[in-house]
Amino acid sequence: MLKVPLKSHPNNIFLPRDPIKLGQSFLLSMAHSQSYPLSKCLPSQTEEEMENQKRTYQSFRHLVSTLPSVDGVSYLPLHCYNGWYASLPSLVSAMVAREHFKAQPTDVLLATCPKSGTTWLKALLFATVNRSSHTNSHPPLAALSPHQCVSTLESAVYINDRIPDLDALPSPRLFGTHIPFQSLPATVLDSGCRIVYLCRDPKDCFISLWHYINKLRAQDNIELRTLDEALEYFSNGISPFGPYWDHVLGYWNEHLERPQKVLFLKYEELMQHPKVHLKRLAEFVGSPFTEDEEKEGVVEGIIRLCSFENLSNSEVNKIGRVELAVGTVENSFFFRRGEVGDWANHLTPEMARRLEEITESKFRGSGLSF
Ligand code: A3P
């Protein structure tokens, strides 16, 4: 890959300019680029290797199918494992990841409870880490969804009965995950790799989840979840990778324990002061912005490139699809309003109070609040 010093390249992708106008031909060149992770990680395998991998998935599938399934605020039925809920495909993939993912000290793991702004943070992290290396003048984020740029362990890396060889990826390797802290692959802790956690007000997170799962249900002609039903499930902790509160607290406590290894961000703060928090993120992952970069507007350029308006209007996010453990999902499903406080347009004051009271009681004494 051609490495171009940030300052001297005339087409530098992150200097302020209109990112929407950038061309789509980049997709082809990305197939050969180091930035697009997974295409490089599936070397041709012998039939025996493929059979072994299939057997690994089958044994976990069997295990998960013996766990009772429950309805939840979800697209598929949820199974409870180790104190948290996930659909069968997600749980199987999480188990394969736990057994096979070998973290490296330079890895960065981006952890979130679903609908906390994963897509946004993936874009920001990817653009920040790769700001000085690219193959031509078209930024990857103009042609690929953030979920293709940063693959999620249990929904995109370990799927389709395959166990990719991730050693081929250049460092720092970036991965996403929704796996609760207590069930992360052991090598994540052992390696001392960095974790960036993004959380979001549970009321907005819930409303976002409700819309998302109903889009998936509508697509498959499954009866939609009413808001009342969904709230009941969510409040009782029965949501994908939930209970929401346990998910957040698991990473929060680890952040308090090891702040140099676990960065804790809030969607609302990122929205209010994007520059401050993007600079924190860059420093945390060992890629701080230089004074020259700041003067050149690189920080603002990345913020603009990854903004809701820009990403949601790009061709790939309007019409593209991404293959996940639960099936193929339209990229547009990851973009709805991208606002703080949209819950007020949906929740009655009683509903909001219910979530606030649960949050207050669960987070009491933790030092965490919204
Ligand atoms: P809303 O449904 O409230 O609009 P996730 O990426 O974890 O699945 O979360 C999806 C939520 O993040 C959706 O929230 C989506 O609109 C919002 N989102 C996606 N991209 C964003 C961006 N670039 N900036 C801010 N919010 C974004």
mmCIF file of C-alpha atoms and ligand atoms in Angstrom:
data_model
loop_
_atom_site.group_PDB
_atom_site.id
_atom_site.type_symbol
_atom_site.label_atom_id
_atom_site.label_comp_id
_atom_site.label_asym_id
_atom_site.label_seq_id
_atom_site.Cartn_x
_atom_site.Cartn_y
_atom_site.Cartn_z
ATOM 1 C CA MET A 1 0.000 0.000 0.000
ATOM 2 C CA LEU A 2 1.188 3.440 -0.853
ATOM 3 C CA LYS A 3 1.828 5.468 2.270
ATOM 4 C CA VAL A 4 1.502 9.164 1.669
ATOM 5 C CA PRO A 5 2.570 11.749 4.226
ATOM 6 C CA LEU A 6 -0.548 13.575 5.230
ATOM 7 C CA LYS A 7 0.695 17.039 4.463
ATOM 8 C CA SER A 8 2.182 16.572 1.046
ATOM 9 C CA HIS A 9 -0.545 14.651 -0.718
ATOM 10 C CA PRO A 10 -2.651 16.908 -2.917
ATOM 11 C CA ASN A 11 -5.732 14.722 -2.684
ATOM 12 C CA ASN A 12 -5.508 14.089 0.980
ATOM 13 C CA ILE A 13 -8.790 12.482 1.848
ATOM 14 C CA PHE A 14 -9.372 14.086 5.161
ATOM 15 C CA LEU A 15 -8.695 17.678 4.315
ATOM 16 C CA PRO A 16 -11.930 19.639 4.397
ATOM 17 C CA ARG A 17 -13.812 19.197 1.145
ATOM 18 C CA ASP A 18 -17.088 17.768 0.038
ATOM 19 C CA PRO A 19 -16.831 14.054 0.739
ATOM 20 C CA ILE A 20 -20.190 13.202 -0.819
ATOM 21 C CA LYS A 21 -18.938 14.083 -4.263
ATOM 22 C CA LEU A 22 -16.157 11.525 -4.153
ATOM 23 C CA GLY A 23 -16.410 8.713 -6.701
ATOM 24 C CA GLN A 24 -17.575 5.147 -6.283
ATOM 25 C CA SER A 25 -14.842 3.480 -8.332
ATOM 26 C CA PHE A 26 -12.908 3.168 -5.124
ATOM 27 C CA LEU A 27 -14.785 -0.023 -4.321
ATOM 28 C CA LEU A 28 -12.757 -1.991 -6.826
ATOM 29 C CA SER A 29 -9.426 -0.721 -5.623
ATOM 30 C CA MET A 30 -10.467 -1.453 -2.056
ATOM 31 C CA ALA A 31 -10.633 -5.146 -2.862
ATOM 32 C CA HIS A 32 -6.839 -4.968 -2.958
ATOM 33 C CA SER A 33 -6.407 -2.516 -0.156
ATOM 34 C CA GLN A 34 -5.214 -3.452 3.300
ATOM 35 C CA SER A 35 -7.962 -1.346 4.790
ATOM 36 C CA TYR A 36 -10.706 -3.726 3.819
ATOM 37 C CA PRO A 37 -10.120 -6.469 6.300
ATOM 38 C CA LEU A 38 -11.826 -9.733 5.681
ATOM 39 C CA SER A 39 -11.168 -10.451 2.026
ATOM 40 C CA LYS A 40 -7.551 -11.182 2.911
ATOM 41 C CA CYS A 41 -8.290 -13.529 5.755
ATOM 42 C CA LEU A 42 -9.858 -16.459 4.052
ATOM 43 C CA PRO A 43 -6.997 -18.296 2.368
ATOM 44 C CA SER A 44 -7.918 -21.392 0.383
ATOM 45 C CA GLN A 45 -8.472 -24.178 2.841
ATOM 46 C CA THR A 46 -8.399 -27.943 2.599
ATOM 47 C CA GLU A 47 -11.679 -29.801 2.821
ATOM 48 C CA GLU A 48 -10.602 -31.151 6.185
ATOM 49 C CA GLU A 49 -10.027 -27.638 7.559
ATOM 50 C CA MET A 50 -13.412 -26.536 6.298
ATOM 51 C CA GLU A 51 -15.063 -29.602 7.827
ATOM 52 C CA ASN A 52 -13.397 -28.903 11.188
ATOM 53 C CA GLN A 53 -14.636 -25.322 11.151
ATOM 54 C CA LYS A 54 -18.123 -26.464 10.261
ATOM 55 C CA ARG A 55 -18.063 -28.911 13.155
ATOM 56 C CA THR A 56 -17.034 -26.128 15.567
ATOM 57 C CA TYR A 57 -20.079 -24.086 14.532
ATOM 58 C CA GLN A 58 -22.341 -27.119 14.649
ATOM 59 C CA SER A 59 -21.330 -27.981 18.198
ATOM 60 C CA PHE A 60 -22.040 -24.427 19.380
ATOM 61 C CA ARG A 61 -25.301 -24.391 17.435
ATOM 62 C CA HIS A 62 -26.296 -27.529 19.257
ATOM 63 C CA LEU A 63 -25.297 -26.033 22.597
ATOM 64 C CA VAL A 64 -27.250 -22.809 22.013
ATOM 65 C CA SER A 65 -30.316 -24.676 20.785
ATOM 66 C CA THR A 66 -30.491 -26.444 24.159
ATOM 67 C CA LEU A 67 -30.769 -23.089 25.951
ATOM 68 C CA PRO A 68 -34.381 -21.993 26.332
ATOM 69 C CA SER A 69 -35.419 -19.268 23.911
ATOM 70 C CA VAL A 70 -37.560 -16.281 24.807
ATOM 71 C CA ASP A 71 -39.243 -13.495 22.904
ATOM 72 C CA GLY A 72 -37.638 -10.107 23.368
ATOM 73 C CA VAL A 73 -37.247 -6.703 21.809
ATOM 74 C CA SER A 74 -35.600 -8.452 18.936
ATOM 75 C CA TYR A 75 -35.922 -9.714 15.413
ATOM 76 C CA LEU A 76 -35.235 -13.360 16.329
ATOM 77 C CA PRO A 77 -35.924 -15.266 19.563
ATOM 78 C CA LEU A 78 -33.237 -14.712 22.188
ATOM 79 C CA HIS A 79 -31.258 -17.244 24.213
ATOM 80 C CA CYS A 80 -29.801 -16.453 27.600
ATOM 81 C CA TYR A 81 -26.148 -17.293 28.134
ATOM 82 C CA ASN A 82 -23.852 -16.201 30.957
ATOM 83 C CA GLY A 83 -26.371 -13.582 32.059
ATOM 84 C CA TRP A 84 -27.067 -11.990 28.664
ATOM 85 C CA TYR A 85 -29.335 -12.474 25.671
ATOM 86 C CA ALA A 86 -28.645 -12.965 21.986
ATOM 87 C CA SER A 87 -30.178 -14.655 18.961
ATOM 88 C CA LEU A 88 -28.916 -18.102 18.046
ATOM 89 C CA PRO A 89 -26.687 -16.957 15.143
ATOM 90 C CA SER A 90 -25.155 -14.132 17.186
ATOM 91 C CA LEU A 91 -24.562 -16.318 20.212
ATOM 92 C CA VAL A 92 -22.975 -19.088 18.153
ATOM 93 C CA SER A 93 -20.687 -16.561 16.483
ATOM 94 C CA ALA A 94 -19.817 -15.016 19.863
ATOM 95 C CA MET A 95 -18.867 -18.454 21.153
ATOM 96 C CA VAL A 96 -16.700 -19.167 18.115
ATOM 97 C CA ALA A 97 -15.067 -15.753 18.591
ATOM 98 C CA ARG A 98 -14.441 -16.531 22.248
ATOM 99 C CA GLU A 99 -12.690 -19.734 21.329
ATOM 100 C CA HIS A 100 -10.780 -18.583 18.244
ATOM 101 C CA PHE A 101 -10.147 -14.844 18.374
ATOM 102 C CA LYS A 102 -6.545 -14.156 19.354
ATOM 103 C CA ALA A 103 -6.250 -10.516 20.317
ATOM 104 C CA GLN A 104 -2.987 -8.688 19.728
ATOM 105 C CA PRO A 105 -1.690 -5.885 21.989
ATOM 106 C CA THR A 106 -2.086 -3.358 19.160
ATOM 107 C CA ASP A 107 -5.732 -4.246 18.431
ATOM 108 C CA VAL A 108 -8.512 -1.776 19.075
ATOM 109 C CA LEU A 109 -11.884 -3.231 19.968
ATOM 110 C CA LEU A 110 -14.887 -1.013 19.623
ATOM 111 C CA ALA A 111 -17.581 -2.202 22.014
ATOM 112 C CA THR A 112 -21.206 -1.061 22.171
ATOM 113 C CA CYS A 113 -24.644 -2.154 23.163
ATOM 114 C CA PRO A 114 -26.608 -2.262 19.875
ATOM 115 C CA LYS A 115 -28.007 1.096 18.726
ATOM 116 C CA SER A 116 -25.596 3.191 20.757
ATOM 117 C CA GLY A 117 -23.925 4.728 17.696
ATOM 118 C CA THR A 118 -21.648 1.867 16.631
ATOM 119 C CA THR A 119 -21.828 2.871 12.963
ATOM 120 C CA TRP A 120 -20.701 6.407 13.743
ATOM 121 C CA LEU A 121 -17.855 5.390 15.994
ATOM 122 C CA LYS A 122 -16.651 2.765 13.508
ATOM 123 C CA ALA A 123 -16.431 5.470 10.871
ATOM 124 C CA LEU A 124 -14.622 7.902 13.191
ATOM 125 C CA LEU A 125 -12.139 5.306 14.383
ATOM 126 C CA PHE A 126 -11.452 3.946 10.905
ATOM 127 C CA ALA A 127 -10.995 7.405 9.410
ATOM 128 C CA THR A 128 -8.730 8.485 12.266
ATOM 129 C CA VAL A 129 -6.470 5.445 12.260
ATOM 130 C CA ASN A 130 -6.181 5.320 8.460
ATOM 131 C CA ARG A 131 -5.934 9.049 7.813
ATOM 132 C CA SER A 132 -2.455 8.925 6.372
ATOM 133 C CA SER A 133 -2.634 5.751 4.316
ATOM 134 C CA HIS A 134 -4.752 5.247 1.271
ATOM 135 C CA THR A 135 -4.424 3.944 -2.237
ATOM 136 C CA ASN A 136 -5.926 6.808 -4.174
ATOM 137 C CA SER A 137 -7.898 9.951 -3.658
ATOM 138 C CA HIS A 138 -11.202 8.292 -2.767
ATOM 139 C CA PRO A 139 -11.820 7.664 0.903
ATOM 140 C CA PRO A 140 -12.962 4.155 1.817
ATOM 141 C CA LEU A 141 -15.949 5.579 3.632
ATOM 142 C CA ALA A 142 -17.349 6.893 0.351
ATOM 143 C CA ALA A 143 -17.578 3.378 -1.030
ATOM 144 C CA LEU A 144 -17.907 1.066 1.946
ATOM 145 C CA SER A 145 -20.242 0.999 4.891
ATOM 146 C CA PRO A 146 -18.562 1.609 8.263
ATOM 147 C CA HIS A 147 -19.539 -1.995 9.053
ATOM 148 C CA GLN A 148 -17.376 -3.202 6.175
ATOM 149 C CA CYS A 149 -14.480 -1.003 7.230
ATOM 150 C CA VAL A 150 -14.585 -2.281 10.825
ATOM 151 C CA SER A 151 -16.055 -5.757 11.084
ATOM 152 C CA THR A 152 -17.895 -6.927 14.174
ATOM 153 C CA LEU A 153 -16.516 -10.146 15.639
ATOM 154 C CA GLU A 154 -19.801 -11.909 16.291
ATOM 155 C CA SER A 155 -21.796 -10.570 13.380
ATOM 156 C CA ALA A 156 -19.332 -10.387 10.481
ATOM 157 C CA VAL A 157 -15.970 -12.007 11.272
ATOM 158 C CA TYR A 158 -17.055 -15.381 12.640
ATOM 159 C CA ILE A 159 -19.995 -16.250 10.396
ATOM 160 C CA ASN A 160 -20.873 -18.685 7.606
ATOM 161 C CA ASP A 161 -19.095 -21.594 9.312
ATOM 162 C CA ARG A 162 -15.731 -19.972 8.700
ATOM 163 C CA ILE A 163 -12.831 -19.176 10.988
ATOM 164 C CA PRO A 164 -10.697 -16.576 9.230
ATOM 165 C CA ASP A 165 -6.982 -16.222 9.781
ATOM 166 C CA LEU A 166 -6.788 -12.661 11.074
ATOM 167 C CA ASP A 167 -3.005 -12.647 11.431
ATOM 168 C CA ALA A 168 -2.743 -11.315 7.877
ATOM 169 C CA LEU A 169 -4.316 -8.006 8.848
ATOM 170 C CA PRO A 170 -2.064 -5.005 9.301
ATOM 171 C CA SER A 171 -1.948 -3.459 12.737
ATOM 172 C CA PRO A 172 -3.645 -1.777 14.353
ATOM 173 C CA ARG A 173 -6.465 -4.182 13.644
ATOM 174 C CA LEU A 174 -9.893 -2.683 14.335
ATOM 175 C CA PHE A 175 -12.879 -4.809 15.323
ATOM 176 C CA GLY A 176 -16.335 -4.108 16.620
ATOM 177 C CA THR A 177 -18.204 -6.174 19.186
ATOM 178 C CA HIS A 178 -21.457 -6.179 21.135
ATOM 179 C CA ILE A 179 -20.324 -9.038 23.382
ATOM 180 C CA PRO A 180 -20.761 -8.070 27.055
ATOM 181 C CA PHE A 181 -17.503 -7.551 28.908
ATOM 182 C CA GLN A 182 -17.748 -10.736 30.970
ATOM 183 C CA SER A 183 -17.924 -12.913 27.845
ATOM 184 C CA LEU A 184 -15.184 -11.325 25.733
ATOM 185 C CA PRO A 185 -12.538 -13.701 24.380
ATOM 186 C CA ALA A 186 -9.949 -14.159 27.159
ATOM 187 C CA THR A 187 -7.133 -12.938 24.907
ATOM 188 C CA VAL A 188 -8.695 -9.469 24.841
ATOM 189 C CA LEU A 189 -7.771 -9.034 28.491
ATOM 190 C CA ASP A 190 -4.542 -11.046 28.334
ATOM 191 C CA SER A 191 -3.166 -9.100 25.369
ATOM 192 C CA GLY A 192 -3.799 -5.714 26.962
ATOM 193 C CA CYS A 193 -5.355 -4.474 23.722
ATOM 194 C CA ARG A 194 -7.400 -1.299 23.821
ATOM 195 C CA ILE A 195 -11.169 -1.111 24.064
ATOM 196 C CA VAL A 196 -13.264 1.899 23.122
ATOM 197 C CA TYR A 197 -16.772 1.738 24.584
ATOM 198 C CA LEU A 198 -19.577 3.981 23.380
ATOM 199 C CA CYS A 199 -22.803 4.194 25.350
ATOM 200 C CA ARG A 200 -26.004 6.135 24.806
ATOM 201 C CA ASP A 201 -28.947 7.283 26.878
ATOM 202 C CA PRO A 202 -31.070 4.136 27.329
ATOM 203 C CA LYS A 203 -34.231 5.937 26.202
ATOM 204 C CA ASP A 204 -32.723 6.825 22.809
ATOM 205 C CA CYS A 205 -31.029 3.454 22.593
ATOM 206 C CA PHE A 206 -34.350 1.726 23.183
ATOM 207 C CA ILE A 207 -36.260 3.796 20.624
ATOM 208 C CA SER A 208 -33.530 3.222 18.061
ATOM 209 C CA LEU A 209 -33.606 -0.526 18.738
ATOM 210 C CA TRP A 210 -37.387 -0.647 18.488
ATOM 211 C CA HIS A 211 -37.322 0.985 15.050
ATOM 212 C CA TYR A 212 -34.443 -1.204 13.877
ATOM 213 C CA ILE A 213 -35.941 -4.546 14.876
ATOM 214 C CA ASN A 214 -39.283 -3.593 13.382
ATOM 215 C CA LYS A 215 -37.567 -2.832 10.064
ATOM 216 C CA LEU A 216 -36.057 -6.322 10.138
ATOM 217 C CA ARG A 217 -39.383 -7.857 11.163
ATOM 218 C CA ALA A 218 -41.285 -5.969 8.452
ATOM 219 C CA GLN A 219 -38.808 -7.174 5.861
ATOM 220 C CA ASP A 220 -39.585 -10.775 6.830
ATOM 221 C CA ASN A 221 -43.311 -10.262 7.300
ATOM 222 C CA ILE A 222 -43.062 -10.873 11.045
ATOM 223 C CA GLU A 223 -45.609 -9.092 13.201
ATOM 224 C CA LEU A 224 -44.204 -5.791 14.458
ATOM 225 C CA ARG A 225 -43.463 -5.243 18.141
ATOM 226 C CA THR A 226 -45.669 -2.585 19.674
ATOM 227 C CA LEU A 227 -43.913 0.080 21.723
ATOM 228 C CA ASP A 228 -45.524 -1.260 24.926
ATOM 229 C CA GLU A 229 -44.365 -4.810 24.279
ATOM 230 C CA ALA A 230 -40.877 -3.687 23.358
ATOM 231 C CA LEU A 231 -40.566 -1.522 26.459
ATOM 232 C CA GLU A 232 -41.638 -4.398 28.666
ATOM 233 C CA TYR A 233 -38.937 -6.644 27.220
ATOM 234 C CA PHE A 234 -36.245 -3.967 27.282
ATOM 235 C CA SER A 235 -37.038 -2.979 30.880
ATOM 236 C CA ASN A 236 -36.732 -6.626 31.880
ATOM 237 C CA GLY A 237 -33.350 -6.834 30.202
ATOM 238 C CA ILE A 238 -34.503 -9.020 27.315
ATOM 239 C CA SER A 239 -32.842 -7.285 24.387
ATOM 240 C CA PRO A 240 -29.967 -8.282 22.091
ATOM 241 C CA PHE A 241 -26.723 -8.414 24.138
ATOM 242 C CA GLY A 242 -28.702 -6.996 27.073
ATOM 243 C CA PRO A 243 -29.646 -6.322 29.751
ATOM 244 C CA TYR A 244 -28.624 -2.875 28.517
ATOM 245 C CA TRP A 245 -27.641 -1.697 32.039
ATOM 246 C CA ASP A 246 -25.401 -4.690 32.740
ATOM 247 C CA HIS A 247 -23.702 -4.195 29.385
ATOM 248 C CA VAL A 248 -22.860 -0.575 30.133
ATOM 249 C CA LEU A 249 -21.797 -1.247 33.722
ATOM 250 C CA GLY A 250 -19.521 -4.125 32.698
ATOM 251 C CA TYR A 251 -17.432 -1.841 30.498
ATOM 252 C CA TRP A 252 -17.766 1.165 32.827
ATOM 253 C CA ASN A 253 -16.276 -0.783 35.737
ATOM 254 C CA GLU A 254 -13.440 -2.002 33.549
ATOM 255 C CA HIS A 255 -12.828 1.590 32.440
ATOM 256 C CA LEU A 256 -12.541 2.625 36.097
ATOM 257 C CA GLU A 257 -10.155 -0.263 36.715
ATOM 258 C CA ARG A 258 -7.966 0.223 33.632
ATOM 259 C CA PRO A 259 -8.600 3.695 32.162
ATOM 260 C CA GLN A 260 -5.497 3.497 29.998
ATOM 261 C CA LYS A 261 -6.939 0.407 28.261
ATOM 262 C CA VAL A 262 -10.666 1.144 28.211
ATOM 263 C CA LEU A 263 -11.919 4.477 26.898
ATOM 264 C CA PHE A 264 -15.523 5.274 27.781
ATOM 265 C CA LEU A 265 -17.456 7.618 25.502
ATOM 266 C CA LYS A 266 -21.033 8.831 25.449
ATOM 267 C CA TYR A 267 -23.011 9.433 22.244
ATOM 268 C CA GLU A 268 -24.474 12.639 23.657
ATOM 269 C CA GLU A 269 -21.053 14.064 24.553
ATOM 270 C CA LEU A 270 -19.637 13.088 21.183
ATOM 271 C CA MET A 271 -22.526 14.907 19.544
ATOM 272 C CA GLN A 272 -22.048 18.017 21.701
ATOM 273 C CA HIS A 273 -18.264 18.279 21.510
ATOM 274 C CA PRO A 274 -17.125 16.108 18.595
ATOM 275 C CA LYS A 275 -13.706 17.747 18.306
ATOM 276 C CA VAL A 276 -12.796 17.238 21.952
ATOM 277 C CA HIS A 277 -13.793 13.589 21.935
ATOM 278 C CA LEU A 278 -12.326 12.743 18.541
ATOM 279 C CA LYS A 279 -8.995 14.087 19.784
ATOM 280 C CA ARG A 280 -9.313 11.951 22.944
ATOM 281 C CA LEU A 281 -10.055 8.938 20.760
ATOM 282 C CA ALA A 282 -7.054 9.575 18.504
ATOM 283 C CA GLU A 283 -4.752 9.948 21.500
ATOM 284 C CA PHE A 284 -6.131 6.849 23.137
ATOM 285 C CA VAL A 285 -5.443 4.689 20.078
ATOM 286 C CA GLY A 286 -1.919 6.077 19.834
ATOM 287 C CA SER A 287 -2.567 8.250 16.802
ATOM 288 C CA PRO A 288 -2.851 11.821 18.143
ATOM 289 C CA PHE A 289 -3.415 14.678 15.729
ATOM 290 C CA THR A 290 -0.343 16.800 15.156
ATOM 291 C CA GLU A 291 -0.419 20.559 15.422
ATOM 292 C CA ASP A 292 -0.115 20.769 11.651
ATOM 293 C CA GLU A 293 -3.052 18.451 11.181
ATOM 294 C CA GLU A 294 -5.133 20.544 13.533
ATOM 295 C CA LYS A 295 -4.199 23.704 11.658
ATOM 296 C CA GLU A 296 -5.071 22.053 8.356
ATOM 297 C CA GLY A 297 -8.532 21.162 9.637
ATOM 298 C CA VAL A 298 -8.022 17.393 9.565
ATOM 299 C CA VAL A 299 -10.051 16.909 12.748
ATOM 300 C CA GLU A 300 -13.019 18.837 11.348
ATOM 301 C CA GLY A 301 -12.598 16.976 8.038
ATOM 302 C CA ILE A 302 -12.995 13.610 9.753
ATOM 303 C CA ILE A 303 -15.973 14.831 11.756
ATOM 304 C CA ARG A 304 -17.635 16.007 8.567
ATOM 305 C CA LEU A 305 -16.757 12.838 6.676
ATOM 306 C CA CYS A 306 -18.355 10.720 9.422
ATOM 307 C CA SER A 307 -21.354 12.935 10.081
ATOM 308 C CA PHE A 308 -24.827 11.453 9.935
ATOM 309 C CA GLU A 309 -25.673 13.708 7.023
ATOM 310 C CA ASN A 310 -22.678 12.653 4.971
ATOM 311 C CA LEU A 311 -22.719 8.929 5.693
ATOM 312 C CA SER A 312 -26.468 8.466 5.417
ATOM 313 C CA ASN A 313 -26.462 10.172 2.018
ATOM 314 C CA SER A 314 -23.689 8.146 0.459
ATOM 315 C CA GLU A 315 -24.675 5.704 -2.251
ATOM 316 C CA VAL A 316 -23.350 2.673 -0.395
ATOM 317 C CA ASN A 317 -25.326 3.466 2.736
ATOM 318 C CA LYS A 318 -28.478 4.269 0.792
ATOM 319 C CA ILE A 319 -28.646 1.185 -1.409
ATOM 320 C CA GLY A 320 -25.953 -1.227 -0.177
ATOM 321 C CA ARG A 321 -26.329 -4.248 2.080
ATOM 322 C CA VAL A 322 -24.102 -5.923 4.579
ATOM 323 C CA GLU A 323 -23.910 -9.612 5.381
ATOM 324 C CA LEU A 324 -24.269 -10.289 9.094
ATOM 325 C CA ALA A 325 -24.734 -13.380 11.247
ATOM 326 C CA VAL A 326 -28.496 -12.773 11.398
ATOM 327 C CA GLY A 327 -28.763 -12.346 7.610
ATOM 328 C CA THR A 328 -28.299 -9.641 5.022
ATOM 329 C CA VAL A 329 -29.197 -6.194 6.304
ATOM 330 C CA GLU A 330 -29.689 -2.980 4.356
ATOM 331 C CA ASN A 331 -27.050 -0.399 5.238
ATOM 332 C CA SER A 332 -29.781 2.235 5.418
ATOM 333 C CA PHE A 333 -31.204 0.468 8.505
ATOM 334 C CA PHE A 334 -28.223 1.795 10.471
ATOM 335 C CA PHE A 335 -29.230 5.395 9.789
ATOM 336 C CA ARG A 336 -32.483 6.821 11.051
ATOM 337 C CA ARG A 337 -32.354 10.266 12.711
ATOM 338 C CA GLY A 338 -28.996 10.367 14.452
ATOM 339 C CA GLU A 339 -30.196 12.783 17.132
ATOM 340 C CA VAL A 340 -30.081 13.161 20.873
ATOM 341 C CA GLY A 341 -33.481 13.062 22.581
ATOM 342 C CA ASP A 342 -35.680 11.559 19.860
ATOM 343 C CA TRP A 343 -37.179 9.391 22.614
ATOM 344 C CA ALA A 344 -39.376 12.363 23.551
ATOM 345 C CA ASN A 345 -41.240 11.918 20.256
ATOM 346 C CA HIS A 346 -42.221 8.347 21.167
ATOM 347 C CA LEU A 347 -42.266 7.694 24.907
ATOM 348 C CA THR A 348 -45.046 8.877 27.184
ATOM 349 C CA PRO A 349 -43.835 10.581 30.384
ATOM 350 C CA GLU A 350 -44.658 7.361 32.312
ATOM 351 C CA MET A 351 -42.620 5.232 29.903
ATOM 352 C CA ALA A 352 -39.684 7.617 30.116
ATOM 353 C CA ARG A 353 -39.913 7.665 33.895
ATOM 354 C CA ARG A 354 -39.869 3.884 34.004
ATOM 355 C CA LEU A 355 -36.575 3.739 32.072
ATOM 356 C CA GLU A 356 -35.118 6.603 34.095
ATOM 357 C CA GLU A 357 -35.967 4.892 37.377
ATOM 358 C CA ILE A 358 -34.395 1.615 36.295
ATOM 359 C CA THR A 359 -31.302 3.485 35.126
ATOM 360 C CA GLU A 360 -31.082 5.439 38.347
ATOM 361 C CA SER A 361 -31.346 2.325 40.502
ATOM 362 C CA LYS A 362 -28.961 0.208 38.415
ATOM 363 C CA PHE A 363 -26.300 2.911 38.112
ATOM 364 C CA ARG A 364 -26.562 4.132 41.718
ATOM 365 C CA GLY A 365 -23.128 4.285 43.312
ATOM 366 C CA SER A 366 -21.327 3.539 40.030
ATOM 367 C CA GLY A 367 -20.453 7.156 39.251
ATOM 368 C CA LEU A 368 -22.240 6.825 35.911
ATOM 369 C CA SER A 369 -25.294 8.842 34.923
ATOM 370 C CA PHE A 370 -27.066 10.332 31.932
HETATM 371 P P1 A3P B 1 -31.366 6.552 15.709
HETATM 372 O O1 A3P B 1 -32.165 5.313 15.436
HETATM 373 O O2 A3P B 1 -31.715 7.172 17.035
HETATM 374 O O3 A3P B 1 -31.411 7.542 14.619
HETATM 375 P P2 A3P B 1 -25.772 1.554 15.815
HETATM 376 O O4 A3P B 1 -24.812 2.125 14.835
HETATM 377 O O5 A3P B 1 -25.159 1.203 17.123
HETATM 378 O O6 A3P B 1 -26.576 0.473 15.205
HETATM 379 O O7 A3P B 1 -26.772 2.737 16.186
HETATM 380 C C1 A3P B 1 -27.646 3.275 15.235
HETATM 381 C C2 A3P B 1 -28.014 4.667 15.697
HETATM 382 O O8 A3P B 1 -26.918 5.552 15.447
HETATM 383 C C3 A3P B 1 -29.196 5.216 14.935
HETATM 384 O O9 A3P B 1 -29.835 6.103 15.853
HETATM 385 C C4 A3P B 1 -28.498 5.962 13.818
HETATM 386 O O10 A3P B 1 -29.297 6.914 13.188
HETATM 387 C C5 A3P B 1 -27.339 6.592 14.583
HETATM 388 N N1 A3P B 1 -26.235 6.976 13.685
HETATM 389 C C6 A3P B 1 -25.743 6.309 12.615
HETATM 390 N N2 A3P B 1 -24.739 6.992 12.053
HETATM 391 C C7 A3P B 1 -24.578 8.122 12.772
HETATM 392 C C8 A3P B 1 -23.714 9.246 12.661
HETATM 393 N N3 A3P B 1 -22.805 9.335 11.693
HETATM 394 N N4 A3P B 1 -23.824 10.236 13.574
HETATM 395 C C9 A3P B 1 -24.751 10.153 14.561
HETATM 396 N N5 A3P B 1 -25.615 9.123 14.705
HETATM 397 C C10 A3P B 1 -25.538 8.117 13.828
#
